[in-house]
PDB file of C-alpha atoms and ligand atoms in Angstrom:
ATOM      1  CA  UNK M 647      37.347 -14.780  80.986  1.00  0.00           C
ATOM      2  CA  UNK M 648      36.544 -17.440  83.655  1.00  0.00           C
ATOM      3  CA  UNK M 649      39.591 -18.623  85.443  1.00  0.00           C
ATOM      4  CA  UNK M 650      39.947 -22.335  85.066  1.00  0.00           C
ATOM      5  CA  UNK M 651      43.175 -22.479  86.983  1.00  0.00           C
ATOM      6  CA  UNK M 652      43.498 -25.654  88.968  1.00  0.00           C
ATOM      7  CA  UNK M 653      40.894 -27.474  86.785  1.00  0.00           C
ATOM      8  CA  UNK M 654      41.600 -30.429  84.601  1.00  0.00           C
ATOM      9  CA  UNK M 655      39.925 -30.713  81.089  1.00  0.00           C
ATOM     10  CA  UNK M 656      40.114 -33.765  78.874  1.00  0.00           C
ATOM     11  CA  UNK M 657      39.228 -33.219  75.127  1.00  0.00           C
ATOM     12  CA  UNK M 658      38.839 -36.187  72.657  1.00  0.00           C
ATOM     13  CA  UNK M 659      39.264 -35.518  68.832  1.00  0.00           C
ATOM     14  CA  UNK M 660      41.774 -32.831  69.886  1.00  0.00           C
ATOM     15  CA  UNK M 661      44.042 -33.247  66.865  1.00  0.00           C
ATOM     16  CA  UNK M 662      42.008 -30.879  64.591  1.00  0.00           C
ATOM     17  CA  UNK M 663      39.095 -28.657  64.276  1.00  0.00           C
ATOM     18  CA  UNK M 664      36.574 -28.023  67.199  1.00  0.00           C
ATOM     19  CA  UNK M 665      38.579 -30.367  69.486  1.00  0.00           C
ATOM     20  CA  UNK M 666      41.863 -28.521  68.959  1.00  0.00           C
ATOM     21  CA  UNK M 667      40.183 -25.045  69.329  1.00  0.00           C
ATOM     22  CA  UNK M 668      38.473 -26.252  72.542  1.00  0.00           C
ATOM     23  CA  UNK M 669      41.823 -27.604  73.978  1.00  0.00           C
ATOM     24  CA  UNK M 670      43.531 -24.382  73.228  1.00  0.00           C
ATOM     25  CA  UNK M 671      40.724 -22.253  74.944  1.00  0.00           C
ATOM     26  CA  UNK M 672      40.704 -24.401  78.039  1.00  0.00           C
ATOM     27  CA  UNK M 673      44.432 -23.950  78.344  1.00  0.00           C
ATOM     28  CA  UNK M 674      44.209 -20.261  77.831  1.00  0.00           C
ATOM     29  CA  UNK M 675      41.635 -20.089  80.647  1.00  0.00           C
ATOM     30  CA  UNK M 676      44.336 -21.797  82.917  1.00  0.00           C
ATOM     31  CA  UNK M 677      43.058 -25.517  82.929  1.00  0.00           C
ATOM     32  CA  UNK M 678      45.422 -28.319  82.588  1.00  0.00           C
ATOM     33  CA  UNK M 679      44.461 -30.054  79.352  1.00  0.00           C
ATOM     34  CA  UNK M 680      44.505 -33.691  78.349  1.00  0.00           C
ATOM     35  CA  UNK M 681      44.413 -34.051  74.605  1.00  0.00           C
ATOM     36  CA  UNK M 682      43.303 -37.355  73.018  1.00  0.00           C
ATOM     37  CA  UNK M 683      43.001 -38.557  69.433  1.00  0.00           C
ATOM     38  CA  UNK M 684      44.524 -41.142  67.179  1.00  0.00           C
ATOM     39  CA  UNK M 685      47.073 -39.082  65.451  1.00  0.00           C
ATOM     40  CA  UNK M 686      50.168 -38.739  67.661  1.00  0.00           C
ATOM     41  CA  UNK M 687      52.080 -36.098  65.585  1.00  0.00           C
ATOM     42  CA  UNK M 688      49.169 -33.698  65.552  1.00  0.00           C
ATOM     43  CA  UNK M 689      48.752 -34.128  69.308  1.00  0.00           C
ATOM     44  CA  UNK M 690      52.402 -33.538  69.876  1.00  0.00           C
ATOM     45  CA  UNK M 691      52.184 -30.309  67.891  1.00  0.00           C
ATOM     46  CA  UNK M 692      49.210 -29.182  70.000  1.00  0.00           C
ATOM     47  CA  UNK M 693      50.927 -29.867  73.191  1.00  0.00           C
ATOM     48  CA  UNK M 694      53.974 -27.890  72.189  1.00  0.00           C
ATOM     49  CA  UNK M 695      51.755 -24.924  71.005  1.00  0.00           C
ATOM     50  CA  UNK M 696      49.974 -24.919  74.379  1.00  0.00           C
ATOM     51  CA  UNK M 697      53.148 -25.151  76.403  1.00  0.00           C
ATOM     52  CA  UNK M 698      54.813 -22.424  74.282  1.00  0.00           C
ATOM     53  CA  UNK M 699      51.820 -20.171  75.162  1.00  0.00           C
ATOM     54  CA  UNK M 700      52.447 -20.945  78.870  1.00  0.00           C
ATOM     55  CA  UNK M 701      49.707 -23.611  79.321  1.00  0.00           C
ATOM     56  CA  UNK M 702      49.836 -27.052  80.618  1.00  0.00           C
ATOM     57  CA  UNK M 703      48.907 -30.073  78.406  1.00  0.00           C
ATOM     58  CA  UNK M 704      49.540 -33.847  77.835  1.00  0.00           C
ATOM     59  CA  UNK M 705      48.747 -36.100  74.968  1.00  0.00           C
ATOM     60  CA  UNK M 706      47.346 -39.562  75.064  1.00  0.00           C
ATOM     61  CA  UNK M 707      46.921 -41.517  71.838  1.00  0.00           C
ATOM     62  CA  UNK M 708      43.293 -42.901  71.880  1.00  0.00           C
ATOM     63  CA  UNK M 709      40.865 -44.574  69.733  1.00  0.00           C
ATOM     64  CA  UNK M 710      37.574 -43.814  71.407  1.00  0.00           C
ATOM     65  CA  UNK M 711      35.797 -46.898  69.908  1.00  0.00           C
ATOM     66  CA  UNK M 712      38.222 -49.102  71.992  1.00  0.00           C
ATOM     67  CA  UNK M 713      37.336 -49.664  75.635  1.00  0.00           C
ATOM     68  CA  UNK M 714      40.913 -50.258  76.709  1.00  0.00           C
ATOM     69  CA  UNK M 715      42.119 -47.042  74.986  1.00  0.00           C
ATOM     70  CA  UNK M 716      39.448 -44.998  76.768  1.00  0.00           C
ATOM     71  CA  UNK M 717      40.163 -46.552  80.186  1.00  0.00           C
ATOM     72  CA  UNK M 718      43.878 -45.668  79.638  1.00  0.00           C
ATOM     73  CA  UNK M 719      42.994 -42.197  78.426  1.00  0.00           C
ATOM     74  CA  UNK M 720      41.175 -41.390  81.802  1.00  0.00           C
ATOM     75  CA  UNK M 721      43.764 -43.095  83.850  1.00  0.00           C
ATOM     76  CA  UNK M 722      46.430 -40.978  81.996  1.00  0.00           C
ATOM     77  CA  UNK M 723      44.452 -37.772  82.952  1.00  0.00           C
ATOM     78  CA  UNK M 724      44.445 -38.697  86.595  1.00  0.00           C
ATOM     79  CA  UNK M 725      48.054 -39.928  86.663  1.00  0.00           C
ATOM     80  CA  UNK M 726      49.100 -36.709  84.887  1.00  0.00           C
ATOM     81  CA  UNK M 727      47.176 -34.020  86.766  1.00  0.00           C
ATOM     82  CA  UNK M 728      45.444 -35.779  89.715  1.00  0.00           C
ATOM     83  CA  UNK M 729      41.822 -35.023  88.891  1.00  0.00           C
ATOM     84  CA  UNK M 730      39.211 -34.568  86.178  1.00  0.00           C
ATOM     85  CA  UNK M 731      36.819 -31.695  86.188  1.00  0.00           C
ATOM     86  CA  UNK M 732      35.775 -31.286  82.440  1.00  0.00           C
ATOM     87  CA  UNK M 733      35.383 -33.962  79.711  1.00  0.00           C
ATOM     88  CA  UNK M 734      34.686 -32.917  76.188  1.00  0.00           C
ATOM     89  CA  UNK M 735      33.590 -35.915  74.113  1.00  0.00           C
ATOM     90  CA  UNK M 736      34.056 -34.430  70.639  1.00  0.00           C
ATOM     91  CA  UNK M 737      35.766 -37.143  68.459  1.00  0.00           C
ATOM     92  CA  UNK M 738      33.714 -38.036  65.529  1.00  0.00           C
ATOM     93  CA  UNK M 739      33.674 -38.963  61.950  1.00  0.00           C
ATOM     94  CA  UNK M 740      31.167 -38.166  59.226  1.00  0.00           C
ATOM     95  CA  UNK M 741      31.193 -41.476  57.325  1.00  0.00           C
ATOM     96  CA  UNK M 742      30.281 -41.897  53.662  1.00  0.00           C
ATOM     97  CA  UNK M 743      27.426 -40.077  52.068  1.00  0.00           C
ATOM     98  CA  UNK M 744      25.507 -43.017  50.814  1.00  0.00           C
ATOM     99  CA  UNK M 745      21.956 -44.181  50.156  1.00  0.00           C
ATOM    100  CA  UNK M 746      20.717 -46.341  52.924  1.00  0.00           C
ATOM    101  CA  UNK M 747      20.192 -49.132  50.254  1.00  0.00           C
ATOM    102  CA  UNK M 748      23.961 -48.959  49.402  1.00  0.00           C
ATOM    103  CA  UNK M 749      25.321 -48.386  52.798  1.00  0.00           C
ATOM    104  CA  UNK M 750      27.759 -51.053  53.748  1.00  0.00           C
ATOM    105  CA  UNK M 751      27.431 -52.738  57.010  1.00  0.00           C
ATOM    106  CA  UNK M 752      31.099 -52.043  57.808  1.00  0.00           C
ATOM    107  CA  UNK M 753      30.532 -48.380  57.257  1.00  0.00           C
ATOM    108  CA  UNK M 754      27.391 -48.316  59.496  1.00  0.00           C
ATOM    109  CA  UNK M 755      29.520 -50.059  62.242  1.00  0.00           C
ATOM    110  CA  UNK M 756      32.430 -47.812  61.917  1.00  0.00           C
ATOM    111  CA  UNK M 757      30.312 -44.640  62.121  1.00  0.00           C
ATOM    112  CA  UNK M 758      28.383 -45.887  65.173  1.00  0.00           C
ATOM    113  CA  UNK M 759      31.411 -47.361  66.833  1.00  0.00           C
ATOM    114  CA  UNK M 760      33.263 -44.068  66.881  1.00  0.00           C
ATOM    115  CA  UNK M 761      30.413 -41.603  67.252  1.00  0.00           C
ATOM    116  CA  UNK M 762      28.057 -43.400  69.612  1.00  0.00           C
ATOM    117  CA  UNK M 763      29.751 -46.311  71.225  1.00  0.00           C
ATOM    118  CA  UNK M 764      32.857 -44.198  71.614  1.00  0.00           C
ATOM    119  CA  UNK M 765      30.671 -41.482  73.441  1.00  0.00           C
ATOM    120  CA  UNK M 766      29.255 -44.142  75.751  1.00  0.00           C
ATOM    121  CA  UNK M 767      32.824 -45.460  76.536  1.00  0.00           C
ATOM    122  CA  UNK M 768      34.008 -42.007  77.323  1.00  0.00           C
ATOM    123  CA  UNK M 769      31.114 -41.157  79.719  1.00  0.00           C
ATOM    124  CA  UNK M 770      31.579 -44.510  81.339  1.00  0.00           C
ATOM    125  CA  UNK M 771      35.131 -44.011  82.243  1.00  0.00           C
ATOM    126  CA  UNK M 772      35.095 -40.162  82.812  1.00  0.00           C
ATOM    127  CA  UNK M 773      32.027 -40.385  85.149  1.00  0.00           C
ATOM    128  CA  UNK M 774      33.597 -43.176  87.110  1.00  0.00           C
ATOM    129  CA  UNK M 775      36.645 -41.110  87.756  1.00  0.00           C
ATOM    130  CA  UNK M 776      34.537 -38.057  88.676  1.00  0.00           C
ATOM    131  CA  UNK M 777      32.345 -40.087  91.042  1.00  0.00           C
ATOM    132  CA  UNK M 778      35.441 -41.699  92.737  1.00  0.00           C
ATOM    133  CA  UNK M 779      36.810 -38.197  93.327  1.00  0.00           C
ATOM    134  CA  UNK M 780      33.483 -36.840  94.553  1.00  0.00           C
ATOM    135  CA  UNK M 781      34.107 -33.193  93.234  1.00  0.00           C
ATOM    136  CA  UNK M 782      31.314 -33.174  90.731  1.00  0.00           C
ATOM    137  CA  UNK M 783      32.272 -32.275  87.126  1.00  0.00           C
ATOM    138  CA  UNK M 784      31.017 -31.380  83.707  1.00  0.00           C
ATOM    139  CA  UNK M 785      30.729 -33.528  80.647  1.00  0.00           C
ATOM    140  CA  UNK M 786      30.088 -31.997  77.176  1.00  0.00           C
ATOM    141  CA  UNK M 787      29.210 -34.380  74.288  1.00  0.00           C
ATOM    142  CA  UNK M 788      29.945 -33.359  70.702  1.00  0.00           C
ATOM    143  CA  UNK M 789      26.617 -33.676  68.898  1.00  0.00           C
ATOM    144  CA  UNK M 790      25.419 -31.919  65.704  1.00  0.00           C
ATOM    145  CA  UNK M 791      22.342 -30.248  64.223  1.00  0.00           C
ATOM    146  CA  UNK M 792      22.034 -33.750  62.851  1.00  0.00           C
ATOM    147  CA  UNK M 793      21.277 -34.789  66.368  1.00  0.00           C
ATOM    148  CA  UNK M 794      17.706 -33.677  65.643  1.00  0.00           C
ATOM    149  CA  UNK M 795      17.642 -33.211  61.799  1.00  0.00           C
ATOM    150  CA  UNK M 796      18.081 -35.863  59.114  1.00  0.00           C
ATOM    151  CA  UNK M 797      19.445 -35.667  55.444  1.00  0.00           C
ATOM    152  CA  UNK M 798      19.328 -38.153  52.608  1.00  0.00           C
ATOM    153  CA  UNK M 799      22.651 -40.012  52.410  1.00  0.00           C
ATOM    154  CA  UNK M 800      23.580 -39.548  56.110  1.00  0.00           C
ATOM    155  CA  UNK M 801      21.734 -42.343  57.862  1.00  0.00           C
ATOM    156  CA  UNK M 802      24.519 -43.638  59.922  1.00  0.00           C
ATOM    157  CA  UNK M 803      25.894 -40.230  60.990  1.00  0.00           C
ATOM    158  CA  UNK M 804      22.405 -38.896  61.776  1.00  0.00           C
ATOM    159  CA  UNK M 805      21.561 -42.056  63.713  1.00  0.00           C
ATOM    160  CA  UNK M 806      24.811 -41.919  65.733  1.00  0.00           C
ATOM    161  CA  UNK M 807      24.289 -38.186  66.526  1.00  0.00           C
ATOM    162  CA  UNK M 808      20.526 -38.707  67.589  1.00  0.00           C
ATOM    163  CA  UNK M 809      21.839 -41.522  69.723  1.00  0.00           C
ATOM    164  CA  UNK M 810      24.260 -39.158  71.665  1.00  0.00           C
ATOM    165  CA  UNK M 811      21.117 -37.050  72.744  1.00  0.00           C
ATOM    166  CA  UNK M 812      19.735 -40.074  74.525  1.00  0.00           C
ATOM    167  CA  UNK M 813      23.088 -40.818  76.039  1.00  0.00           C
ATOM    168  CA  UNK M 814      23.270 -37.260  77.317  1.00  0.00           C
ATOM    169  CA  UNK M 815      19.917 -37.048  78.943  1.00  0.00           C
ATOM    170  CA  UNK M 816      20.361 -40.542  80.604  1.00  0.00           C
ATOM    171  CA  UNK M 817      23.695 -39.678  81.865  1.00  0.00           C
ATOM    172  CA  UNK M 818      22.410 -36.260  83.177  1.00  0.00           C
ATOM    173  CA  UNK M 819      19.677 -38.067  85.120  1.00  0.00           C
ATOM    174  CA  UNK M 820      22.014 -40.645  86.559  1.00  0.00           C
ATOM    175  CA  UNK M 821      24.994 -38.380  87.589  1.00  0.00           C
ATOM    176  CA  UNK M 822      23.115 -35.118  88.405  1.00  0.00           C
ATOM    177  CA  UNK M 823      22.525 -36.067  91.962  1.00  0.00           C
ATOM    178  CA  UNK M 824      26.196 -36.512  92.446  1.00  0.00           C
ATOM    179  CA  UNK M 825      26.910 -33.031  90.928  1.00  0.00           C
ATOM    180  CA  UNK M 826      28.021 -34.047  87.438  1.00  0.00           C
ATOM    181  CA  UNK M 827      26.359 -32.035  84.697  1.00  0.00           C
ATOM    182  CA  UNK M 828      26.168 -33.615  81.238  1.00  0.00           C
ATOM    183  CA  UNK M 829      25.204 -31.678  78.110  1.00  0.00           C
ATOM    184  CA  UNK M 830      25.458 -31.899  74.382  1.00  0.00           C
ATOM    185  CA  UNK M 831      26.607 -29.122  72.032  1.00  0.00           C
ATOM    186  CA  UNK M 832      25.000 -29.459  68.486  1.00  0.00           C
ATOM    187  CA  UNK M 833      26.819 -27.208  66.026  1.00  0.00           C
ATOM    188  CA  UNK M 834      25.719 -26.364  62.544  1.00  0.00           C
ATOM    189  CA  UNK M 835      28.268 -25.648  59.755  1.00  0.00           C
ATOM    190  CA  UNK M 836      31.793 -25.041  61.257  1.00  0.00           C
ATOM    191  CA  UNK M 837      35.008 -24.447  59.307  1.00  0.00           C
ATOM    192  CA  UNK M 838      37.043 -27.548  60.042  1.00  0.00           C
ATOM    193  CA  UNK M 839      38.735 -30.373  58.110  1.00  0.00           C
ATOM    194  CA  UNK M 840      35.428 -32.314  58.354  1.00  0.00           C
ATOM    195  CA  UNK M 841      33.518 -29.381  56.875  1.00  0.00           C
ATOM    196  CA  UNK M 842      35.967 -29.148  53.977  1.00  0.00           C
ATOM    197  CA  UNK M 843      35.652 -32.978  53.300  1.00  0.00           C
ATOM    198  CA  UNK M 844      31.830 -32.722  53.222  1.00  0.00           C
ATOM    199  CA  UNK M 845      32.079 -29.670  50.992  1.00  0.00           C
ATOM    200  CA  UNK M 846      34.279 -31.830  48.623  1.00  0.00           C
ATOM    201  CA  UNK M 847      31.509 -34.466  48.408  1.00  0.00           C
ATOM    202  CA  UNK M 848      28.408 -32.333  48.224  1.00  0.00           C
ATOM    203  CA  UNK M 849      30.015 -29.428  46.186  1.00  0.00           C
ATOM    204  CA  UNK M 850      30.850 -25.770  47.122  1.00  0.00           C
ATOM    205  CA  UNK M 851      27.871 -24.378  45.337  1.00  0.00           C
ATOM    206  CA  UNK M 852      25.378 -26.236  47.348  1.00  0.00           C
ATOM    207  CA  UNK M 853      27.192 -25.119  50.606  1.00  0.00           C
ATOM    208  CA  UNK M 854      27.232 -21.454  49.617  1.00  0.00           C
ATOM    209  CA  UNK M 855      23.453 -21.670  48.745  1.00  0.00           C
ATOM    210  CA  UNK M 856      22.656 -23.159  52.154  1.00  0.00           C
ATOM    211  CA  UNK M 857      24.745 -20.669  54.017  1.00  0.00           C
ATOM    212  CA  UNK M 858      23.226 -17.748  52.144  1.00  0.00           C
ATOM    213  CA  UNK M 859      19.594 -18.866  52.354  1.00  0.00           C
ATOM    214  CA  UNK M 860      19.317 -21.116  55.485  1.00  0.00           C
ATOM    215  CA  UNK M 861      21.659 -19.767  58.013  1.00  0.00           C
ATOM    216  CA  UNK M 862      20.386 -16.572  59.709  1.00  0.00           C
ATOM    217  CA  UNK M 863      24.111 -15.273  60.127  1.00  0.00           C
ATOM    218  CA  UNK M 864      24.847 -16.335  56.509  1.00  0.00           C
ATOM    219  CA  UNK M 865      28.206 -17.911  57.230  1.00  0.00           C
ATOM    220  CA  UNK M 866      29.746 -20.970  58.728  1.00  0.00           C
ATOM    221  CA  UNK M 867      30.921 -20.852  62.260  1.00  0.00           C
ATOM    222  CA  UNK M 868      34.527 -20.774  63.509  1.00  0.00           C
ATOM    223  CA  UNK M 869      35.839 -23.732  65.603  1.00  0.00           C
ATOM    224  CA  UNK M 870      36.642 -21.059  68.313  1.00  0.00           C
ATOM    225  CA  UNK M 871      32.959 -20.130  68.493  1.00  0.00           C
ATOM    226  CA  UNK M 872      32.011 -23.748  69.319  1.00  0.00           C
ATOM    227  CA  UNK M 873      34.865 -23.916  71.810  1.00  0.00           C
ATOM    228  CA  UNK M 874      33.349 -20.968  73.594  1.00  0.00           C
ATOM    229  CA  UNK M 875      30.030 -22.660  73.798  1.00  0.00           C
ATOM    230  CA  UNK M 876      31.669 -25.719  75.224  1.00  0.00           C
ATOM    231  CA  UNK M 877      33.604 -23.682  77.760  1.00  0.00           C
ATOM    232  CA  UNK M 878      30.464 -21.862  78.854  1.00  0.00           C
ATOM    233  CA  UNK M 879      28.720 -25.269  79.515  1.00  0.00           C
ATOM    234  CA  UNK M 880      31.653 -26.326  81.724  1.00  0.00           C
ATOM    235  CA  UNK M 881      31.794 -22.947  83.565  1.00  0.00           C
ATOM    236  CA  UNK M 882      29.994 -21.831  86.789  1.00  0.00           C
ATOM    237  CA  UNK M 883      27.754 -19.702  84.601  1.00  0.00           C
ATOM    238  CA  UNK M 884      26.092 -22.953  83.484  1.00  0.00           C
ATOM    239  CA  UNK M 885      25.769 -24.376  86.957  1.00  0.00           C
ATOM    240  CA  UNK M 886      21.963 -25.058  86.626  1.00  0.00           C
ATOM    241  CA  UNK M 887      22.178 -26.434  83.110  1.00  0.00           C
ATOM    242  CA  UNK M 888      22.301 -30.265  82.580  1.00  0.00           C
ATOM    243  CA  UNK M 889      20.778 -32.749  80.168  1.00  0.00           C
ATOM    244  CA  UNK M 890      20.359 -30.038  77.544  1.00  0.00           C
ATOM    245  CA  UNK M 891      21.234 -29.647  73.906  1.00  0.00           C
ATOM    246  CA  UNK M 892      22.739 -26.215  72.980  1.00  0.00           C
ATOM    247  CA  UNK M 893      22.867 -25.380  69.290  1.00  0.00           C
ATOM    248  CA  UNK M 894      25.377 -22.976  67.965  1.00  0.00           C
ATOM    249  CA  UNK M 895      24.210 -23.081  64.341  1.00  0.00           C
ATOM    250  CA  UNK M 896      23.819 -19.396  63.462  1.00  0.00           C
ATOM    251  CA  UNK M 897      20.135 -19.972  63.206  1.00  0.00           C
ATOM    252  CA  UNK M 898      20.213 -22.873  60.686  1.00  0.00           C
ATOM    253  CA  UNK M 899      17.706 -25.244  62.513  1.00  0.00           C
ATOM    254  CA  UNK M 900      15.174 -22.437  62.756  1.00  0.00           C
ATOM    255  CA  UNK M 901      14.890 -21.967  59.032  1.00  0.00           C
ATOM    256  CA  UNK M 902      12.033 -23.895  57.184  1.00  0.00           C
TER     257      UNK M 902
HETATM  258  N1  NAD L2011      32.437 -29.203  61.235  1.00  0.00           N
HETATM  259  C1  NAD L2011      31.142 -29.238  61.324  1.00  0.00           C
HETATM  260  O1  NAD L2011      30.480 -28.544  60.536  1.00  0.00           O
HETATM  261  C2  NAD L2011      30.412 -30.085  62.339  1.00  0.00           C
HETATM  262  C3  NAD L2011      29.129 -29.796  62.512  1.00  0.00           C
HETATM  263  C4  NAD L2011      28.295 -30.461  63.477  1.00  0.00           C
HETATM  264  C5  NAD L2011      29.045 -31.294  64.378  1.00  0.00           C
HETATM  265  N2  NAD L2011      30.316 -31.566  64.147  1.00  0.00           N
HETATM  266  C6  NAD L2011      30.953 -32.547  65.137  1.00  0.00           C
HETATM  267  O2  NAD L2011      32.069 -31.951  65.714  1.00  0.00           O
HETATM  268  C7  NAD L2011      33.047 -32.972  66.069  1.00  0.00           C
HETATM  269  C8  NAD L2011      34.416 -32.475  65.718  1.00  0.00           C
HETATM  270  O3  NAD L2011      34.422 -32.329  64.217  1.00  0.00           O
HETATM  271  P1  NAD L2011      35.303 -31.414  63.405  1.00  0.00           P
HETATM  272  O4  NAD L2011      34.480 -30.742  62.394  1.00  0.00           O
HETATM  273  O5  NAD L2011      36.278 -30.735  64.372  1.00  0.00           O
HETATM  274  O6  NAD L2011      35.961 -32.506  62.579  1.00  0.00           O
HETATM  275  P2  NAD L2011      37.525 -32.921  62.382  1.00  0.00           P
HETATM  276  O7  NAD L2011      37.613 -34.108  61.411  1.00  0.00           O
HETATM  277  O8  NAD L2011      38.346 -31.793  62.124  1.00  0.00           O
HETATM  278  O9  NAD L2011      37.927 -33.528  63.797  1.00  0.00           O
HETATM  279  C9  NAD L2011      37.478 -34.803  64.277  1.00  0.00           C
HETATM  280  C10 NAD L2011      38.376 -35.232  65.352  1.00  0.00           C
HETATM  281  O10 NAD L2011      38.054 -36.510  65.904  1.00  0.00           O
HETATM  282  C11 NAD L2011      39.198 -37.422  65.822  1.00  0.00           C
HETATM  283  N3  NAD L2011      38.681 -38.758  65.773  1.00  0.00           N
HETATM  284  C12 NAD L2011      37.961 -39.359  64.712  1.00  0.00           C
HETATM  285  N4  NAD L2011      37.892 -40.673  64.981  1.00  0.00           N
HETATM  286  C13 NAD L2011      38.367 -40.915  66.204  1.00  0.00           C
HETATM  287  C14 NAD L2011      38.568 -41.999  67.053  1.00  0.00           C
HETATM  288  N5  NAD L2011      38.129 -43.202  66.673  1.00  0.00           N
HETATM  289  N6  NAD L2011      39.143 -41.886  68.319  1.00  0.00           N
HETATM  290  C15 NAD L2011      39.799 -40.690  68.619  1.00  0.00           C
HETATM  291  N7  NAD L2011      39.566 -39.621  67.792  1.00  0.00           N
HETATM  292  C16 NAD L2011      38.957 -39.695  66.648  1.00  0.00           C
HETATM  293  C17 NAD L2011      39.917 -36.965  64.606  1.00  0.00           C
HETATM  294  O11 NAD L2011      41.199 -37.494  64.534  1.00  0.00           O
HETATM  295  C18 NAD L2011      39.881 -35.446  64.790  1.00  0.00           C
HETATM  296  O12 NAD L2011      40.797 -34.960  65.728  1.00  0.00           O
HETATM  297  C19 NAD L2011      32.550 -34.268  65.458  1.00  0.00           C
HETATM  298  O13 NAD L2011      31.896 -35.144  66.400  1.00  0.00           O
HETATM  299  C20 NAD L2011      31.556 -33.848  64.366  1.00  0.00           C
HETATM  300  O14 NAD L2011      30.528 -34.773  64.151  1.00  0.00           O
HETATM  301  C21 NAD L2011      31.054 -30.913  63.240  1.00  0.00           C
END
């Protein structure tokens, strides 16, 4: 396991699912972790759990769709641990499953504000801090297989996730010359609260059919498996990888 001692990692959407697993993994590897999300109780619980296991963590209540929150989040990271090496922009919502014809403008705005504008705001302030420090860094955005696939009823989510790919490649091109790598992780089905909510809307039967017939590994992923993909992208093993999408999906997107 790569030693991340002395490094500082920031994870958004850390209060549950993939974000929580990622924060725990970084802490296990020795990094000091800044956990950000909107729900303070869950963040407090995560910090306690990391500290009990011997790790270092601090929480900062953040709504990633608000510029002032995101600016303060990065400021909090620097004030708490003195530097920022890894930033995982994982916060996201699925939004309603709705026909485009019926999709409310407010729902479109909410999904795009959190998933896409939130990702832009995070990169803006994280990259600024990394550039000021001059130590390089690694930014990993939380995409989805819906960053390149679409589905009926998911237009806002799909559009936001596609947009994150453009943000990733643009940021990679801009910050690569200064030693900051920017990549996007695009998971398939992962067992998280979001997965449970979508199952609730689309039905267990449909999910089980898709998992059995369209996922080569015939199962949903664990949040820890996505966390390890993210940690790989932050590690020295990925030192020549930037601007890329990495797709831990059990083979889902390769099935026609
Ligand atoms: N679970 C899956 O099957 C799956 C598949 C592909 C992609 N993803 C993506 O992975 C990421 C994490 O999802 P998850 O499955 O762990 O879901 P989750 O609902 O368990 O976690 C999402 C996290 O984002 C946080 N969040 C939501 N809005 C926020 C905001 N405005 N500001 C700050 N934090 C906010 C939530 O509080 C939560 O901590 C999302 O971007 C999601 O789109 C998930």
